[in-house]
Structures are given as structure tokens and as C-alpha cells.
Short mmCIF file of C-alpha atoms in Angstrom, two decimals:
data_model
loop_
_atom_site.label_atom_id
_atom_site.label_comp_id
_atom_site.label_asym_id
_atom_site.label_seq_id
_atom_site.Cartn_x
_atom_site.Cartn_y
_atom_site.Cartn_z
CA UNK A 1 38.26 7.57 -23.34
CA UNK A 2 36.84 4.54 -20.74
CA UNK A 3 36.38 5.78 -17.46
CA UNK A 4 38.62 3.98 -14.98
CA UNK A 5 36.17 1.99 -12.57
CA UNK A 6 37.94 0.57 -9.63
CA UNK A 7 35.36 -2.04 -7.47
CA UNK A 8 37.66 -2.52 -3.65
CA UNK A 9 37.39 -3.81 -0.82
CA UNK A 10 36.75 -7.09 -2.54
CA UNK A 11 38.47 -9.53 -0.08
CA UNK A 12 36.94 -12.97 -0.96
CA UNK A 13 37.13 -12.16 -4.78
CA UNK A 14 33.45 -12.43 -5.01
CA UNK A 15 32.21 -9.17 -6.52
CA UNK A 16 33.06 -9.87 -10.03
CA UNK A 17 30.27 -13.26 -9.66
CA UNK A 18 27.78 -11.61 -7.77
CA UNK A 19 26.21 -9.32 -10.74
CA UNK A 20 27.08 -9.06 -14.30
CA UNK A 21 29.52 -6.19 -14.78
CA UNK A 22 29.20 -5.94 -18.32
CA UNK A 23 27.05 -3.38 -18.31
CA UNK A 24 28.83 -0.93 -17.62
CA UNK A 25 31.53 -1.85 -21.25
CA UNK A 26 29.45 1.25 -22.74
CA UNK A 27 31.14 3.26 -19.90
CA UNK A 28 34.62 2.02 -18.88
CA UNK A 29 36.53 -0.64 -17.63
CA UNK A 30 36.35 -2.05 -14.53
CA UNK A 31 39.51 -3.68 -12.55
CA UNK A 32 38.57 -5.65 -9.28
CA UNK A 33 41.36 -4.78 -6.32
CA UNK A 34 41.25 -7.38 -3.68
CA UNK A 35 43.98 -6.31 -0.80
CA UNK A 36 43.76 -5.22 2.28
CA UNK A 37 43.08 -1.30 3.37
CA UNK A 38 46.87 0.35 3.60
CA UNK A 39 48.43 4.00 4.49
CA UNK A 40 47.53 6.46 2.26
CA UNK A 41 50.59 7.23 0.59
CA UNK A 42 49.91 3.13 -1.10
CA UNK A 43 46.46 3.45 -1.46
CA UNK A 44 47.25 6.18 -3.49
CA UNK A 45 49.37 4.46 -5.49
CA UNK A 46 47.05 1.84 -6.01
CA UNK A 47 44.25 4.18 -6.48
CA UNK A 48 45.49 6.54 -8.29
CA UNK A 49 44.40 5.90 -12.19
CA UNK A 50 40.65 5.35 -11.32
CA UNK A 51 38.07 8.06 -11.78
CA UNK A 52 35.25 5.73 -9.86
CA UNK A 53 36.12 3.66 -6.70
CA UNK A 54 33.16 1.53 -5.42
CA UNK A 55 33.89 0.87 -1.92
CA UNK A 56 32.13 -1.58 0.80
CA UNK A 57 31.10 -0.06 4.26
CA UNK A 58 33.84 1.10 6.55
CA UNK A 59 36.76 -1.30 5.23
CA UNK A 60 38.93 1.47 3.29
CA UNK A 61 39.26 5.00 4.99
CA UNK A 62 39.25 7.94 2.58
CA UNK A 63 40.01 10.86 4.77
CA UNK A 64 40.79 14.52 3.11
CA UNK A 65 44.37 13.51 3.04
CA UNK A 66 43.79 10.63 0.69
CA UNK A 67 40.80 11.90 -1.63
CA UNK A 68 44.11 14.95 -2.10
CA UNK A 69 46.15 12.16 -3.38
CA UNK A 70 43.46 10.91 -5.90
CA UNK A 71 42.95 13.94 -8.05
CA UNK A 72 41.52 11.34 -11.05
CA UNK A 73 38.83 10.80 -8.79
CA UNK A 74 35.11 12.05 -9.65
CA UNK A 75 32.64 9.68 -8.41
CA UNK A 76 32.83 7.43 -5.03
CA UNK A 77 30.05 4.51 -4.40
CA UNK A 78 29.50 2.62 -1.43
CA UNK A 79 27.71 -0.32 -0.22
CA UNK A 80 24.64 1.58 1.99
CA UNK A 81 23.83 5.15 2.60
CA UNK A 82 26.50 5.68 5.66
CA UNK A 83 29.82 4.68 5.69
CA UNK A 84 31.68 6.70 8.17
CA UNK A 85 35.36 5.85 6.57
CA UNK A 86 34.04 8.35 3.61
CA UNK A 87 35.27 12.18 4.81
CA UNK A 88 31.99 13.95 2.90
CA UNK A 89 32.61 17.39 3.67
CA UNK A 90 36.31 17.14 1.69
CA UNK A 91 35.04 15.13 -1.15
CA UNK A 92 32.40 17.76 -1.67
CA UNK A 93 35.17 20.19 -1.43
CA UNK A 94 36.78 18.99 -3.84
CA UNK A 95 34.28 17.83 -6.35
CA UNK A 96 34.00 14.26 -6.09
CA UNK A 97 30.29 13.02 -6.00
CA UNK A 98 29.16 10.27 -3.38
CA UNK A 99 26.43 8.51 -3.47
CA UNK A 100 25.05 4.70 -2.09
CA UNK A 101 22.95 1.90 -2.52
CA UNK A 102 20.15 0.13 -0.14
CA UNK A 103 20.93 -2.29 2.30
CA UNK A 104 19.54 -5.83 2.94
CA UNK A 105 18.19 -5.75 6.15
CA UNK A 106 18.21 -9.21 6.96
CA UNK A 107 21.98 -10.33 6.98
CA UNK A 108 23.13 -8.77 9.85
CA UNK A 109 20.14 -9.63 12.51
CA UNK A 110 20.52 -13.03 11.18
CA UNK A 111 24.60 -13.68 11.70
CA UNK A 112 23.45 -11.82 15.68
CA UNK A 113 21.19 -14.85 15.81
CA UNK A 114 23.85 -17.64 14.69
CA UNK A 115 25.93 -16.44 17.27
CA UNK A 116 23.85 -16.04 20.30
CA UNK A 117 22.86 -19.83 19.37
CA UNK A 118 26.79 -20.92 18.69
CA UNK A 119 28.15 -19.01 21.88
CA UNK A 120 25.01 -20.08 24.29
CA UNK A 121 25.02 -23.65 23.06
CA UNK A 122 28.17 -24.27 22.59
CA UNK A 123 28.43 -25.43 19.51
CA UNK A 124 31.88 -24.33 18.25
CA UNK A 125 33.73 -26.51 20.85
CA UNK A 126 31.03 -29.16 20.49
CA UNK A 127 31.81 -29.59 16.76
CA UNK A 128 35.40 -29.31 16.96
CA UNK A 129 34.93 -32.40 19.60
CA UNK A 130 33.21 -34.10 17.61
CA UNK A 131 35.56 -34.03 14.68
CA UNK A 132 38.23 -34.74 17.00
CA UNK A 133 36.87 -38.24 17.93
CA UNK A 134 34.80 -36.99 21.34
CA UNK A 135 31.13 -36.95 21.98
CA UNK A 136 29.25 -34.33 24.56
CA UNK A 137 31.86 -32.21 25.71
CA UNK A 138 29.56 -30.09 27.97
CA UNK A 139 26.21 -28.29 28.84
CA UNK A 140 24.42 -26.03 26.80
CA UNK A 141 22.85 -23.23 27.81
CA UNK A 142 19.25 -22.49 27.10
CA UNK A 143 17.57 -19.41 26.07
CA UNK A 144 13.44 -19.81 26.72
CA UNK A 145 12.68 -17.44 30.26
CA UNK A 146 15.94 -15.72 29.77
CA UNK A 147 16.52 -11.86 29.51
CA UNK A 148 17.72 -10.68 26.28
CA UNK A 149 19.22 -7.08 26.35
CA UNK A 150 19.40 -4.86 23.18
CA UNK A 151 21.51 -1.69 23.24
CA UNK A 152 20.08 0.24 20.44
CA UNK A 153 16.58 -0.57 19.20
CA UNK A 154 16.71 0.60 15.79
CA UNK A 155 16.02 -1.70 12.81
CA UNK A 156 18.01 -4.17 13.42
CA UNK A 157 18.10 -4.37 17.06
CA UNK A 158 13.81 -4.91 16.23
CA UNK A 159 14.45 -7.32 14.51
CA UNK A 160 16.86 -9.23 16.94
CA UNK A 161 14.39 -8.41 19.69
CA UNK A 162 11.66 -10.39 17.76
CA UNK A 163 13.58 -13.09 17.67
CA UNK A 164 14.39 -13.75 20.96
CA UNK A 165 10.37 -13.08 21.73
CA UNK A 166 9.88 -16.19 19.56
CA UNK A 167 12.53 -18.14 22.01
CA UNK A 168 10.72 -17.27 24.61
CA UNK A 169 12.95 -14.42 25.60
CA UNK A 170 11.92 -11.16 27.98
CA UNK A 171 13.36 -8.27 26.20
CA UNK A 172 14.75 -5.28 27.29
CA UNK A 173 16.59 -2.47 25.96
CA UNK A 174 18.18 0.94 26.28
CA UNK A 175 19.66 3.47 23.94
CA UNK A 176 20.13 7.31 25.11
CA UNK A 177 17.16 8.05 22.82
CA UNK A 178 15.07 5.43 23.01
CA UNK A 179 11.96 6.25 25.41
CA UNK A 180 9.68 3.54 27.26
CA UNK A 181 6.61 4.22 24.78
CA UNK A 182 9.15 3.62 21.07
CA UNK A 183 10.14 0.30 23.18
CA UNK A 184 6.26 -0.63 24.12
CA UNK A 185 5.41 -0.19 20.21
CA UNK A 186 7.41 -4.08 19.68
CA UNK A 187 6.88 -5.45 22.97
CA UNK A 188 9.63 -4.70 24.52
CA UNK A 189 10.50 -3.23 28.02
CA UNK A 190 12.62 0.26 28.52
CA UNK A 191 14.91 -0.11 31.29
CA UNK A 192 17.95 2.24 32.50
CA UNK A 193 21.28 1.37 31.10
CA UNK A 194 22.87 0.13 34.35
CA UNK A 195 20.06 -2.35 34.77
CA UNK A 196 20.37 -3.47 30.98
CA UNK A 197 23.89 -4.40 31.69
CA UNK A 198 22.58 -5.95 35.29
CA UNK A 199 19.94 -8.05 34.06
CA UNK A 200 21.00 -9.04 30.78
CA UNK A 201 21.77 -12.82 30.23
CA UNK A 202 22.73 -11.98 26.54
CA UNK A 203 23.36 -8.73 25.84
CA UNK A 204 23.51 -7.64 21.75
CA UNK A 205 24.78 -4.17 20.71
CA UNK A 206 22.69 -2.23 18.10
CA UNK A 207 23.81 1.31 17.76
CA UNK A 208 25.15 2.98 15.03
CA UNK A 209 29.42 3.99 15.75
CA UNK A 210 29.84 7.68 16.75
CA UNK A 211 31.47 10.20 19.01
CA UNK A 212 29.26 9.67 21.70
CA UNK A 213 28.99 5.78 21.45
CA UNK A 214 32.42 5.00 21.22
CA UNK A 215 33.36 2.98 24.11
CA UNK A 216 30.33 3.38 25.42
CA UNK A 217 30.73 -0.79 26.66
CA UNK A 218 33.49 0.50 28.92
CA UNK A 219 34.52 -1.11 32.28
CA UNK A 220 31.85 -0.18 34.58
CA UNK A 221 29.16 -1.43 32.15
CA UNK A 222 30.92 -4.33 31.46
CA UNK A 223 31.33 -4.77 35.67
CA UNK A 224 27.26 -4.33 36.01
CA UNK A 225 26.99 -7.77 33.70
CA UNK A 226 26.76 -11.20 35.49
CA UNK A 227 29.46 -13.52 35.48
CA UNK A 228 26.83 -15.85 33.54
CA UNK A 229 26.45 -13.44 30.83
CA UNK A 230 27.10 -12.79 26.99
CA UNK A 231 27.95 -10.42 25.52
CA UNK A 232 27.50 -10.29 21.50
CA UNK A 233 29.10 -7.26 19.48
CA UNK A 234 28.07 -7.65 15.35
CA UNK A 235 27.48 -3.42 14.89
CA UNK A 236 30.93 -1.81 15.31
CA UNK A 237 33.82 -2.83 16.99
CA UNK A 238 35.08 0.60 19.00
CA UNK A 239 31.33 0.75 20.64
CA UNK A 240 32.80 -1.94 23.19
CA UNK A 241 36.06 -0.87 25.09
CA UNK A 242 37.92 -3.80 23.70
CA UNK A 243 40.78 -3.72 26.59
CA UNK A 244 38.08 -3.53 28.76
CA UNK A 245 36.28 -6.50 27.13
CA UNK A 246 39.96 -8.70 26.60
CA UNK A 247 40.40 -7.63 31.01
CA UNK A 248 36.96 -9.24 31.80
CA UNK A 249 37.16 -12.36 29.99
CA UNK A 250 40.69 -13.05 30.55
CA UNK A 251 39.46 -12.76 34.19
CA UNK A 252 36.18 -14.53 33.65
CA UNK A 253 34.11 -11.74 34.51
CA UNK A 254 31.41 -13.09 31.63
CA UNK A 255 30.46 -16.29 30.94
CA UNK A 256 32.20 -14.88 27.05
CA UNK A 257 31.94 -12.84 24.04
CA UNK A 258 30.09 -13.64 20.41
CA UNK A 259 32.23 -10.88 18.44
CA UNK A 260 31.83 -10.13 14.31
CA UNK A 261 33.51 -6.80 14.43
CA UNK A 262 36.70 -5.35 16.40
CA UNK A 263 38.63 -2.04 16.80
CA UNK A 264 40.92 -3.06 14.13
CA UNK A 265 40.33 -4.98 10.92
CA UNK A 266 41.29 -7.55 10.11
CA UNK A 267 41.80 -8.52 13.39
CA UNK A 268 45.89 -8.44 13.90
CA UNK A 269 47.00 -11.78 13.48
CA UNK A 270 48.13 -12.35 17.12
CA UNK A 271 45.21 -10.82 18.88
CA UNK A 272 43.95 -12.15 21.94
CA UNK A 273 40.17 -12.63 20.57
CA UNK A 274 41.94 -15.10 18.55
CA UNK A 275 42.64 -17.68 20.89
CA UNK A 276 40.49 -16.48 24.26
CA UNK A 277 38.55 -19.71 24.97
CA UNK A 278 35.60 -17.65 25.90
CA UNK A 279 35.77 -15.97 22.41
CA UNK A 280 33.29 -16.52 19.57
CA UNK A 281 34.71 -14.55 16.74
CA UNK A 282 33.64 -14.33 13.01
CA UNK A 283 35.49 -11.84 10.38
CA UNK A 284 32.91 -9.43 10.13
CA UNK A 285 30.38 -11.05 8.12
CA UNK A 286 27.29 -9.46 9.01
CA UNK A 287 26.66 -7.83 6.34
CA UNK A 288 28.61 -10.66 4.10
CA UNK A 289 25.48 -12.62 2.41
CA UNK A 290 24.94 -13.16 -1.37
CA UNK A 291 21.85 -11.05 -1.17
CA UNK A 292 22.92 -7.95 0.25
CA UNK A 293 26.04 -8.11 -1.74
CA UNK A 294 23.20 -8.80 -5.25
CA UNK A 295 21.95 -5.53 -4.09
CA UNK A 296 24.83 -3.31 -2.54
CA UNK A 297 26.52 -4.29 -6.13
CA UNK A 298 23.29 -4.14 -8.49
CA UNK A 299 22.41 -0.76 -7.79
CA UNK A 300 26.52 0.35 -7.46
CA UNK A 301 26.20 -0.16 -11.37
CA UNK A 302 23.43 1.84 -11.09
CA UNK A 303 24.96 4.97 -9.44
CA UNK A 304 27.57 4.43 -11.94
CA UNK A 305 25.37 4.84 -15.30
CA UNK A 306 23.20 7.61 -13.73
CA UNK A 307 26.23 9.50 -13.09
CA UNK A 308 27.91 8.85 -16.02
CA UNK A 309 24.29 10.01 -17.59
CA UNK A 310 24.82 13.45 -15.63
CA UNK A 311 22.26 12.30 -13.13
CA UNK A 312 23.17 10.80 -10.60
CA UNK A 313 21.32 9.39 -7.45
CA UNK A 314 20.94 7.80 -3.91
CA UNK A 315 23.61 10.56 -3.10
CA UNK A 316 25.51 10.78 0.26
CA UNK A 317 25.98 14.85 1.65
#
């Protein structure tokens, strides 16, 4: 019989475009599912017939509870090699292989960039003016001999960090592992995290979500920042305390925010990020790029015919 391929998380109906999914007719059929993550007892429901589910980063949550409810399930795939909405401990429990893909790791530094140029510049309002019949509706700000801060100085944060090198930008950054000779390696300067936060005129998170980053933007970091200051959020939403973030712009306590991920998503349709004038907020498109999708896609197909082969690869444990 075809094995039951299920491709989710699929919210712009783009997937089926992106790659041809024809090779896999030798193996099964595969059925696109476009809505929204749910509770379990309806994702199970939804879920239920498909023996592969190929899942995007952290959109759907399958928790021990809901792999229980899908006992068709054998083989899960996601877009990278972490997604921390996958509980790996029960799907090894109960036999159900994971495995990934690579990542493009050029999306996501990029979309930082766009924003820190929308948010400082002002271009949002600018163009909205504009199309509204109104010319120059204020002053940019500019970013050559300003201090960019990077929390977390992995790959990505590198790569933000040379970009703001090539503005003219001093760079600084803190993580709780990072030491002052890793920073030194790419020209930037170690600093403590209380004077990241105070000397930062655009400050970019970079760390990857978990226990001990979780609201690690919290009031007293966010209370170190200048009033002039940015803040710009494209890694994971609950690494900023986003009560504490909605407080300090509602009270203009930063100059604003440059947000592509939140605590919740989608973002709730009445949230206050929504209409906060100090508020630049995408739908969490770092990652969202024809490229990285070619790729997170391309080599899903992959994991799918080596496991279907009996040997399967790029596995998650």
C-alpha cells in the first residue's frame, strides 16, 4: 500500500511549487495541510492517517501526548536539525524515526538586516506617507559610528555582526559562553551583559530558545537600554519578556522594537505589537525565503526515500 505522506505547516501554500514532489509517486502519496497548529485532540484528527509528517521548525508542537494519538506514525521530518516543538525522547520511545535537513544560512541574518534598516530609517511610516499623498514625514536615523549589540554570537549573530562592521558599526556582544578571545576571532568586542544592554544603540538577539534563555530580555535588561535604542528580536520570541517589552514601549522606554517572532504564533489577532506605533513586526519570516525552503524541502524528499530504503539519514536523537 502508498505510504501516507503528510507535508504541514504549509501556511502560504507554497511547498507543493517549491520542489517537484513527484518523486516520491514510487513511495506514497502526499497531501499538503495548510492550517494553523491546533490542540492535540484536532491535530490528531487531522493527523491521524499519515505514516510521514514533514514539519517546518517550531510551528506544530508534537509533545508525547500527541505522537500517543498518532499511532500510524513512523517517520517525522523537519525543516533543520533542531526543532524544539519535536518531544525526541517519546518519539524514540515509541518508534517513530526523526530526522532533518540543512539550513540556509543566509535568510535569517538577512530579514535582521531589513529590519534594523526599516525600524532605524523609518521607512514603514515613510512609505505608508507616501502612498497616502505626504512627502518626508520625519528624520531617519543613521547607523555609521553607532554601537551595534549582538546577544549570541553564533552563526548568525557573525554574520549580522559583519554587517554592521561594513556600516561602519562598533560591535559588541555577550552570550553566557561567549569569551573575549571567540569575540576577537571576527572583530568584535566582549563586553558584560549589563553594558551590552547600556551601550547598545541597536541591540539584535542571537541565541538559540532554552531553559536558561527564556526571558532572559526581562525588565532590568530592558531598563539598562537607552531611551534611543532598538531593540530587534528575529531568533525566538519567549527569549524577550514580551510584557516586559509591550511595558517599555507603551511607556517609551526605547526608541522601539523590530520583532519577526513572538511568544505566541501567529500573533493573536488583537495583540498589542499589532498596532504599537513603535512596533516593527513581520510574521516570522526569517527563515521564509525560496532558497532555504528549495533546500529544507529538497532534502525532506530525501529523508523520505532513504527511509523508505531502510536507511535513513540526517537523523535527530
Amino acid at each position: 500500500m502508498a505510504v501516507q505522506i503528510a507535508v504541514i505547516d504549509d501556511w502560504q501554500d507554497v511547498a507543493r511549487d517549491v520542489v517537484d514532489w513527484s518523486v516520491l509517486d514510487s513511495i506514497g502519496q502526499v497531501s499538503f495541510i495548510h492550517d494553523y497548529p491546533a490542540d492535540n485532540e484536532t491535530l490528531a484528527e487531522r493527523l491521524g492517517a499519515f505514516e510521514v509528517i514533514c514539519v517546518m521548525r517550531e510551528r506544530t508542537r508534537f509533545d508525547e501526548d500527541l505522537l500517543r494519538r498518532l499511532p500510524a506514525l513512523k517517520l517525522l521530518v523537519t525543516g533543520g536539525m533542531r526543532n524544539a516543538a519535536l518531544d525526541l525522547k517519546a518519539a524514540a520511545a515509541l518508534g517513530i524515526q526523526v530526522c532533518g535537513t540543512d539550513s540556509y544560512k543566509h535568510a535569517a541574518p538577512e530579514l535582521t538586516w531589513a529590519l534594523i534598516m526599516a525600524a532605524t530609517r523609518n521607512l514603514v511610516a515613510e512609505a505608508n506617507a507616501l502612498r497616502a499623498g505626504q512627502w518626508q514625514q520625519g528624520l531617519g536615523g543613521d547607523l555609521q559610528g553607532k554601537t551595534l549589540a549582538i546577544l549570541g554570537l553564533g552563526s548568525i549573530g557573525q554574520r549580522v555582526a559583519r554587517f554592521g562592521q561594513v556600516f561602519g558599526m562598533r560591535v559588541i556582544a555577550w552570550s553566557e559562553n561567549l569569551t573575549a578571545e571567540r569575540a576577537a576571532e571576527v572583530d568584535v568586542t566582549y563586553v558584560s551583559k549589563q553594558e551590552l544592554f547600556e551601550q547598545a544603540d541597536v541591540l539584535s538577539v542571537h541565541l538559540v530558545l532554552s531553559e536558561r534563555s527564556r526571558g532572559l530580555v526581562d525588565t532590568q535588561a530592558l531598563d539598562w537600554m537607552k531611551p534611543t535604542a532598538w531593540l530587534i528580536n528575529t531568533a525566538r520570541g519567549p527569549i524577550v519578556d514580551e510584557s516586559a517589552l509591550i511595558k517599555a514601549l507603551q511607556k517609551q522606554r526605547l526608541a522601539g522594537a523590530a520583532l519577526d517572532v513572538f511568544e505566541h504564533e501567529p500573533l493573536p489577532r488583537h495583540h498589542p505589537f499589532r498596532t504599537l506605533d513603535n512596533v516593527l513586526a513581520t510574521p516570522h519570516v526569517g527563515y521564509v525565503s525560496r532558497q532555504n525552503y528549495q533546500l529544507f524541502f529538497s532534502q525532506m524528499i530525501e529523508d523520505i526515500q532513504a527511509w523508505a530504503a531502510g536507511k535513513p539519514v540526517r537523523i535527530l536523537s
